[in-house]
Short mmCIF file of N, CA and C and ligand atoms in Angstrom, two decimals:
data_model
loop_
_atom_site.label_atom_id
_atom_site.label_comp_id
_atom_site.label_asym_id
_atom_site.label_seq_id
_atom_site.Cartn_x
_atom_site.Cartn_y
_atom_site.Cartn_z
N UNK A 99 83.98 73.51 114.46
CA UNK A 99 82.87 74.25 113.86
C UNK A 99 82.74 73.90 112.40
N UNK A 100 81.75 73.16 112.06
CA UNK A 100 81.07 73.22 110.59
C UNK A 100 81.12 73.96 109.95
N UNK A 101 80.37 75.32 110.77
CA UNK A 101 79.88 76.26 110.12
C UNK A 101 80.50 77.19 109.32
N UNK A 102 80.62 77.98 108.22
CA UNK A 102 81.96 79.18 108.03
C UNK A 102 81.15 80.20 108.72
N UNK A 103 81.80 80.81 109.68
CA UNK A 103 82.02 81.73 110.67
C UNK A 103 83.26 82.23 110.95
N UNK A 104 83.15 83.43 110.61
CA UNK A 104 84.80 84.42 110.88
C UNK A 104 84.61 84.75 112.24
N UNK A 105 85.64 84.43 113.10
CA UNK A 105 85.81 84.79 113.87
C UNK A 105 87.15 85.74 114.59
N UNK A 106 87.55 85.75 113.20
CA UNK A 106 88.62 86.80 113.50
C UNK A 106 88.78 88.20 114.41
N UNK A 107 87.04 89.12 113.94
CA UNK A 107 86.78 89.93 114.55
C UNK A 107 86.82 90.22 116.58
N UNK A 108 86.45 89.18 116.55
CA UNK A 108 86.44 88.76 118.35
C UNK A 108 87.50 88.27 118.47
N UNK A 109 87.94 87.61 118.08
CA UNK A 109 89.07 86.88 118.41
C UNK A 109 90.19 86.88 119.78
N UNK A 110 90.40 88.56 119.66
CA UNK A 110 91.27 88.87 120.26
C UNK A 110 90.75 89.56 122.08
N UNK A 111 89.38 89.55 121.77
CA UNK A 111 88.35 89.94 123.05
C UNK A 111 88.86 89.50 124.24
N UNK A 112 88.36 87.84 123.84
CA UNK A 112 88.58 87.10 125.28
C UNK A 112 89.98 87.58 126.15
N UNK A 113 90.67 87.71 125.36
CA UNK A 113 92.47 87.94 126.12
C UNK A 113 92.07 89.39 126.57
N UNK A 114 92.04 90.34 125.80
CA UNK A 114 91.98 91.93 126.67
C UNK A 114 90.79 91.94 127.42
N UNK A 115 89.56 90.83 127.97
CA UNK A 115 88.70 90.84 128.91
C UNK A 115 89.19 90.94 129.70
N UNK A 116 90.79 89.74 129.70
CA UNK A 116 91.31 90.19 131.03
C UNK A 116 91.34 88.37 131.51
N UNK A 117 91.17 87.45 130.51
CA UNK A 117 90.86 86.27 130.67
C UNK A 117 90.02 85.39 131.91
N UNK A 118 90.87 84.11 132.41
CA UNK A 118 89.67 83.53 133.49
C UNK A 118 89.05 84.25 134.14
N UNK A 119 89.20 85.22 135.23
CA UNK A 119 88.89 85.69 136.24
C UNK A 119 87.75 86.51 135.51
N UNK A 120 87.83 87.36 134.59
CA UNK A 120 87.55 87.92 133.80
C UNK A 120 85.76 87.59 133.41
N UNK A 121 86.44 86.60 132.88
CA UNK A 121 85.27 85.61 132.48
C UNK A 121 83.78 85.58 133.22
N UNK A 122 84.96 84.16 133.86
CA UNK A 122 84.11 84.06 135.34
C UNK A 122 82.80 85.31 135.74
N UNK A 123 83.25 85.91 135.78
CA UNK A 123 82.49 87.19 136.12
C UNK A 123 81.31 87.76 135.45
N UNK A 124 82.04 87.53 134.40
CA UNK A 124 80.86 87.89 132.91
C UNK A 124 79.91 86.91 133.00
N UNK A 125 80.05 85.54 133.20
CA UNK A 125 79.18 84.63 133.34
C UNK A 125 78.55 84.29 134.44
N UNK A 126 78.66 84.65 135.35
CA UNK A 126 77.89 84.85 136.66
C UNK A 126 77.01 86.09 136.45
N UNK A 127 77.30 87.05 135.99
CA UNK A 127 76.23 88.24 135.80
C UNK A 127 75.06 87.57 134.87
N UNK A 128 75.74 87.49 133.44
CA UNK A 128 75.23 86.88 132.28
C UNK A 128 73.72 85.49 132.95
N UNK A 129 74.56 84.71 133.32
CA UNK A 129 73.35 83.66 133.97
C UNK A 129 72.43 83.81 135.09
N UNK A 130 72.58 85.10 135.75
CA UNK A 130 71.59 85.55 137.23
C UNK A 130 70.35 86.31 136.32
N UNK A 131 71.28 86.78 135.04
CA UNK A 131 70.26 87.16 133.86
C UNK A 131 69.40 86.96 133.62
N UNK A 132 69.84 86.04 132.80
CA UNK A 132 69.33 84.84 131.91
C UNK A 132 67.88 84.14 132.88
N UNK A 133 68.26 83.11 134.23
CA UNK A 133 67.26 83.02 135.06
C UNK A 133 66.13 83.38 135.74
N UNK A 134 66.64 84.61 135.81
CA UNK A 134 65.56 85.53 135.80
C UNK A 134 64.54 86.41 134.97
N UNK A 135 64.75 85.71 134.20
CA UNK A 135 63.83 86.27 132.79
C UNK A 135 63.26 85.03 132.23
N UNK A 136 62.08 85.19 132.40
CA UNK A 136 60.87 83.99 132.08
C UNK A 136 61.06 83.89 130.50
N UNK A 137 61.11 84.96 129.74
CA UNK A 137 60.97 85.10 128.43
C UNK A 137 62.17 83.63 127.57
N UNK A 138 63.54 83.34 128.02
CA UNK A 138 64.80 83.10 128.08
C UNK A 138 64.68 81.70 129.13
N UNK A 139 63.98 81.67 130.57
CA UNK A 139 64.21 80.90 131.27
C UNK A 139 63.70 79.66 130.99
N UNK A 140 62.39 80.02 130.27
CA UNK A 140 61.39 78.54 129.70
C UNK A 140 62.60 77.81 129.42
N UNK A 141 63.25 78.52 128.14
CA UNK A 141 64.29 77.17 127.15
C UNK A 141 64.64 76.40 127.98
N UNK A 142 65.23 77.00 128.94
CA UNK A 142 66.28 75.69 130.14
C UNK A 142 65.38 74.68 130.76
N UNK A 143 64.15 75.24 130.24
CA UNK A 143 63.23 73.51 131.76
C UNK A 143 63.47 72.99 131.43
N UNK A 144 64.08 71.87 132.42
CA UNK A 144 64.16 70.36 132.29
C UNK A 144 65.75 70.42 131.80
N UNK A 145 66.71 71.68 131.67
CA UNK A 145 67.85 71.20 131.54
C UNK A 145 68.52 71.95 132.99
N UNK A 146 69.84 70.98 133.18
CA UNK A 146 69.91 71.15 135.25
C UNK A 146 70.86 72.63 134.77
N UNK A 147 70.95 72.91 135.96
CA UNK A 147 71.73 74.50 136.39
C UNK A 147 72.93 73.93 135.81
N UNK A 148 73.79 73.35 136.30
CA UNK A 148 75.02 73.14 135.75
C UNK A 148 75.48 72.99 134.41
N UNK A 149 74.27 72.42 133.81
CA UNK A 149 74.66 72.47 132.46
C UNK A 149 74.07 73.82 132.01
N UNK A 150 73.18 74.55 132.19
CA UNK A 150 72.92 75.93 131.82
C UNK A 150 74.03 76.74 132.26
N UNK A 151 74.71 76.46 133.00
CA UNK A 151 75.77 77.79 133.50
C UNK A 151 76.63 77.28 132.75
N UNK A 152 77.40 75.84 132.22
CA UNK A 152 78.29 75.45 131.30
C UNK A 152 78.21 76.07 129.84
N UNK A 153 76.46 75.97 129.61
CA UNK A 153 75.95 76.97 128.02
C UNK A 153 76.73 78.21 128.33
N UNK A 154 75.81 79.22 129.68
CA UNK A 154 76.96 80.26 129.26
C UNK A 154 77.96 80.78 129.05
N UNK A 155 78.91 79.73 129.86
CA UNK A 155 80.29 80.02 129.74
C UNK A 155 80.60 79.90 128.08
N UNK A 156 80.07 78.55 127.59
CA UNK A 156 80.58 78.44 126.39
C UNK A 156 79.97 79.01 125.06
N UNK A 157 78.90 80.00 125.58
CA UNK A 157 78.33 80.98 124.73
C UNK A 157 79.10 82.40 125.02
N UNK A 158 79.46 82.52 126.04
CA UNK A 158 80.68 83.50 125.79
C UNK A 158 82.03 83.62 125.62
N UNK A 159 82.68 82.55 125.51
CA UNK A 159 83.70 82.53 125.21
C UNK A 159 83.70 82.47 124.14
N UNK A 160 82.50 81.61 123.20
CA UNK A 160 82.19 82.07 121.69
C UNK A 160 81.76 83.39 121.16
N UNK A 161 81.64 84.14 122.09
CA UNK A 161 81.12 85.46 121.61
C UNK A 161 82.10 86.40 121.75
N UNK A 162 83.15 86.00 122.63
CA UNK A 162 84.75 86.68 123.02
C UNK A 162 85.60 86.35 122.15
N UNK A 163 85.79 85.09 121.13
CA UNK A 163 86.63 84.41 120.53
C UNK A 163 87.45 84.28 121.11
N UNK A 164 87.28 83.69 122.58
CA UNK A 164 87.83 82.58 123.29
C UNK A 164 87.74 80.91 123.20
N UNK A 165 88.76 80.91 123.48
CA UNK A 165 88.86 78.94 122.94
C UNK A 165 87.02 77.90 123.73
N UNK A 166 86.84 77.50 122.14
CA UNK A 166 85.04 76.84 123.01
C UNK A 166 85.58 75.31 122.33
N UNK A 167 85.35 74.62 123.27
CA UNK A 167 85.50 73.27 123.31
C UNK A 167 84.45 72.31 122.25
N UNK A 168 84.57 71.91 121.29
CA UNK A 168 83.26 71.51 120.71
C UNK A 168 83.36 69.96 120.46
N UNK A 169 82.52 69.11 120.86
CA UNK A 169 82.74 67.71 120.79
C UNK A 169 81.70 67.76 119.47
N UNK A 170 82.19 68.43 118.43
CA UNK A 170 81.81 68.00 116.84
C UNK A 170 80.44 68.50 116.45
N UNK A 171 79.68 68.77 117.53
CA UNK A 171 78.35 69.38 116.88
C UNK A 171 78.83 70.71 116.29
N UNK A 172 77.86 70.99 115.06
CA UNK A 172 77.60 72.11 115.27
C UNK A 172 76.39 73.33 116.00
N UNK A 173 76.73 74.32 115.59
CA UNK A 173 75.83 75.75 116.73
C UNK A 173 74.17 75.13 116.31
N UNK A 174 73.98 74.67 114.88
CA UNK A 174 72.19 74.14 114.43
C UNK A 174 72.35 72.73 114.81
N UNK A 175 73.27 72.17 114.95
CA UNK A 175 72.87 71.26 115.48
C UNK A 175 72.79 70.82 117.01
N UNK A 176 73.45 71.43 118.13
CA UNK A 176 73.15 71.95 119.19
C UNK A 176 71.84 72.49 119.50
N UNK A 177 71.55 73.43 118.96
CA UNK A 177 70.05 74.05 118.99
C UNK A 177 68.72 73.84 118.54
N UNK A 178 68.98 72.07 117.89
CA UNK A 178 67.97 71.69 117.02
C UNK A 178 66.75 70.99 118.31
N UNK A 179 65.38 71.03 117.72
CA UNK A 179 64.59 70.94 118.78
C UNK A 179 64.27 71.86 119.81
N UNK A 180 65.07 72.89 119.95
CA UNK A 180 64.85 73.71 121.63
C UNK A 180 63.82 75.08 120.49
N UNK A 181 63.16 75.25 119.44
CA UNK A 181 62.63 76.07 118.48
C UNK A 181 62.79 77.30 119.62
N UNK A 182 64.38 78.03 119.63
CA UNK A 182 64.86 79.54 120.28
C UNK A 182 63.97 80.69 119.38
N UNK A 183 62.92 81.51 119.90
CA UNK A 183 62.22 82.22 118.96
C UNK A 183 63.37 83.04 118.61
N UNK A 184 63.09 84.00 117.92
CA UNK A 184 63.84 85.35 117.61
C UNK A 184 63.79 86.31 118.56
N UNK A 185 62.66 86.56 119.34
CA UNK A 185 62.09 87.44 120.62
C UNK A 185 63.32 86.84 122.14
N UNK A 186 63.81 85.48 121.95
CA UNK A 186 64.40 85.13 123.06
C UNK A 186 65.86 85.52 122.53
N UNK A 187 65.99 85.33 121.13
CA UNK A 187 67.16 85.63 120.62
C UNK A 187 67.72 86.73 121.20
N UNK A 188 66.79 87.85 120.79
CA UNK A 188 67.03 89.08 120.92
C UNK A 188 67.25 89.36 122.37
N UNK A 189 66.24 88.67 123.46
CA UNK A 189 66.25 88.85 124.88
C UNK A 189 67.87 88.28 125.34
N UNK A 190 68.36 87.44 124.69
CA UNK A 190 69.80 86.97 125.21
C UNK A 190 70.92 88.05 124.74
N UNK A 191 70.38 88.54 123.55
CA UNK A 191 71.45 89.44 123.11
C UNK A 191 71.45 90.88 124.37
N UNK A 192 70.35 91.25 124.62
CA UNK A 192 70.40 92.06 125.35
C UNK A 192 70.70 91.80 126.47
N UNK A 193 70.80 90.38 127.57
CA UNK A 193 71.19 90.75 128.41
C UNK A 193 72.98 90.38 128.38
N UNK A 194 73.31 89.93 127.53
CA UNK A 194 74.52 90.01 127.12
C UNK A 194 75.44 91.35 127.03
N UNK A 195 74.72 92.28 126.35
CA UNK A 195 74.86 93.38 126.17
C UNK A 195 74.89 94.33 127.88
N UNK A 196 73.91 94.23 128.48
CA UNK A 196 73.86 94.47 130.01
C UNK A 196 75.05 94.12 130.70
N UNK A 197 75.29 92.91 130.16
CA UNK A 197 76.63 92.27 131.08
C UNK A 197 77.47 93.02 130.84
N UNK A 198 78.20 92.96 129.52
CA UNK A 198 79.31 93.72 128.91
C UNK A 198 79.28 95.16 129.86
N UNK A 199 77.95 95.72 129.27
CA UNK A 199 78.32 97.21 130.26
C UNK A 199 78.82 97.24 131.24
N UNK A 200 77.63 96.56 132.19
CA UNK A 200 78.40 97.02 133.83
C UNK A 200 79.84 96.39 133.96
N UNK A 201 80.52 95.53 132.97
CA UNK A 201 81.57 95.23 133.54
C UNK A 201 82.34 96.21 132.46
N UNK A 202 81.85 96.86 132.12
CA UNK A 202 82.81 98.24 131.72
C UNK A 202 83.59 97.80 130.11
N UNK A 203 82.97 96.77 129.40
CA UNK A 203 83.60 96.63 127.93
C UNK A 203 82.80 97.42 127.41
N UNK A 204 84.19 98.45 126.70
CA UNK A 204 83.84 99.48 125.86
C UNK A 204 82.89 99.82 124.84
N UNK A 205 82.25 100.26 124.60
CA UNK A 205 81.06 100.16 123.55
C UNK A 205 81.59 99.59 121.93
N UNK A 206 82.91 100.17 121.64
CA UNK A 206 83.25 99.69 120.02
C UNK A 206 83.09 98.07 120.45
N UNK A 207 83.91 97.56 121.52
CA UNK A 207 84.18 95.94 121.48
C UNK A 207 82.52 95.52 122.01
N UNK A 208 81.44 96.15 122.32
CA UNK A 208 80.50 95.72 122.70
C UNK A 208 79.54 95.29 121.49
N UNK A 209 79.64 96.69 120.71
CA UNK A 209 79.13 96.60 119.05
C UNK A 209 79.87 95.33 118.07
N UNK A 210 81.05 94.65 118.50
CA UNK A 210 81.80 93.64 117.98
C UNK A 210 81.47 92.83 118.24
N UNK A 211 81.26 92.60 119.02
CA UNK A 211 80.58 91.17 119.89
C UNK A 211 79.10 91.06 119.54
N UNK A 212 78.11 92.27 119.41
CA UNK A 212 76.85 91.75 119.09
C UNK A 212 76.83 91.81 117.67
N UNK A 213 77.36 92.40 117.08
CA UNK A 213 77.62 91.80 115.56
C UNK A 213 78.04 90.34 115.28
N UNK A 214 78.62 90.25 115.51
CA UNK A 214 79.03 88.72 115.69
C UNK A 214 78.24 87.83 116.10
N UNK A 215 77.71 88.14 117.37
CA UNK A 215 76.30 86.74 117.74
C UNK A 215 75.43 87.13 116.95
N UNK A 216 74.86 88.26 115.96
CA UNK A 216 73.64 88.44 114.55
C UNK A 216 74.22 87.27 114.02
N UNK A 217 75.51 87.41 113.84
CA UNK A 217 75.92 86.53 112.45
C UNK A 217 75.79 84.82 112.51
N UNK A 218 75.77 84.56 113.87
CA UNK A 218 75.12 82.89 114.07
C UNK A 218 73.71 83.04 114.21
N UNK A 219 73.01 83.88 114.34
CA UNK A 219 71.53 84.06 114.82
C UNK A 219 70.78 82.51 113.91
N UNK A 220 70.84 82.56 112.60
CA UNK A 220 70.21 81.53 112.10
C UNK A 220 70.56 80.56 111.89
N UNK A 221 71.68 79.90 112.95
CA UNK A 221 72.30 79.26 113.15
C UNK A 221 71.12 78.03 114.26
N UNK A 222 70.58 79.54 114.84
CA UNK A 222 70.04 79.02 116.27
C UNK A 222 68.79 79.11 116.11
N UNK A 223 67.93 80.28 115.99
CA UNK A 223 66.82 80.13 116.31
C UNK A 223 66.07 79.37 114.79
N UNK A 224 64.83 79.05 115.40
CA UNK A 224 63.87 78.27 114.35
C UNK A 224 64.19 77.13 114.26
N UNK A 225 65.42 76.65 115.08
CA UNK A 225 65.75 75.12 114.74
C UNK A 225 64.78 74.04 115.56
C1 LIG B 599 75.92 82.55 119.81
C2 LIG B 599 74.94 82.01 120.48
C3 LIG B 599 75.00 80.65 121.14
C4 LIG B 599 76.06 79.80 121.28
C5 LIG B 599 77.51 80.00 120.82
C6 LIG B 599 75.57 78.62 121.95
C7 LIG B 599 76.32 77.51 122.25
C8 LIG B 599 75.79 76.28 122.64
C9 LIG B 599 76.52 75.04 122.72
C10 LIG B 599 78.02 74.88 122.37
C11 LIG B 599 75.66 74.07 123.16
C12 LIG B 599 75.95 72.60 123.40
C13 LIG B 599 76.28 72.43 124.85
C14 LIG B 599 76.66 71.00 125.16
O1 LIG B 599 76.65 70.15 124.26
O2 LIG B 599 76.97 70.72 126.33
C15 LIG B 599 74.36 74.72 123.36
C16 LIG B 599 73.22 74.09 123.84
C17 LIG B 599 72.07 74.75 124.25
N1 LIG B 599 71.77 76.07 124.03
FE1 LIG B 599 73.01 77.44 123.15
N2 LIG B 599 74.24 78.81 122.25
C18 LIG B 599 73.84 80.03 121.77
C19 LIG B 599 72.59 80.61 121.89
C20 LIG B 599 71.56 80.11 122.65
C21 LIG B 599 70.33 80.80 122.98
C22 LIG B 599 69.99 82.22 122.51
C23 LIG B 599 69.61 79.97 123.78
C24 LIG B 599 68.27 80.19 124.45
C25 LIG B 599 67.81 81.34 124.84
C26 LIG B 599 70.34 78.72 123.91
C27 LIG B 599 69.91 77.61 124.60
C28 LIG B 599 70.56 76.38 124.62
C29 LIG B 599 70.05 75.18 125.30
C30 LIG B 599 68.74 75.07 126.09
C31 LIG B 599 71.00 74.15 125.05
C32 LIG B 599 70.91 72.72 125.54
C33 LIG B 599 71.58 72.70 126.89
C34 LIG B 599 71.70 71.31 127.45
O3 LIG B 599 70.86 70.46 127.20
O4 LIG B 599 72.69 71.09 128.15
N3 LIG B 599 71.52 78.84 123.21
N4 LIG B 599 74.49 76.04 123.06
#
């Protein structure tokens, strides 16, 4: 990561999620989401399922401060060209937020986590 981003705050998420299995789970909710919401779904045309379900995994494990694999880009430069409005921003944050619930993460670590994805927000959108 390029970017300065603390990630201390999350850090410790991904592990008391409850790790892989854990995961897994979050990201299968997270992407039945995501697809189904036109607002969110445009971005992906023309990119295949597999690599959209790979985004989410590795958009939540960044949002868990779980280990994200980065072959050197950074988060604006990843996102450059796809112009993510703020309206989709916000639509990902929320169904993110959806996820978290039904799988029962507590509201303080829920408020941690969306604090944290604000703090890349202009990282991403407008690029
Ligand atoms: C904290 C927020 C986010 C993180 C950490 C993140 C992470 C990433 C990463 C690491 C990549 C590169 C994937 C690769 O090279 O294989 C990527 C690409 C991408 N992201 Fe995000 N992302 C975030 C938010 C979003 C949002 C809000 C959207 C749209 C609603 C979005 C849409 C995309 C798309 C369409 C790609 C290109 C996918 C592809 O061509 O394979 N991202 N993102």
């Amino acid at each position: 990561m390029k970017e300065e981003i603390n990630r201390d705050e999350v850090r410790t998420l991904y592990d008391k999620l409850g790790g892989n299995t854990a995961i897994r789970a979050v990201v299968n909710e997270f992407y039945d989401r995501m697809i189904n919401d036109p607002v969110v779904s445009s971005v992906f045309d023309g990119v295949d399922l597999v690599s959209l379900r790979k985004h989410q995994a590795q958009f939540l494990a960044y949002a868990l401060g779980g280990p994200v694999k980065y072959d050197g880009s950074t988060l604006r430069e990843s996102h450059t060209g796809l112009n993510i409005t703020d309206r989709q921003y916000e639509a990902t944050i929320r169904h993110l937020n959806a996820t978290l619930r039904k799988l029962n993460v507590e509201l303080e670590d829920r408020a941690k986590i969306e604090a944290f994805i604000r703090s890349v927000k202009p990282f991403i959108i407008n690029q």
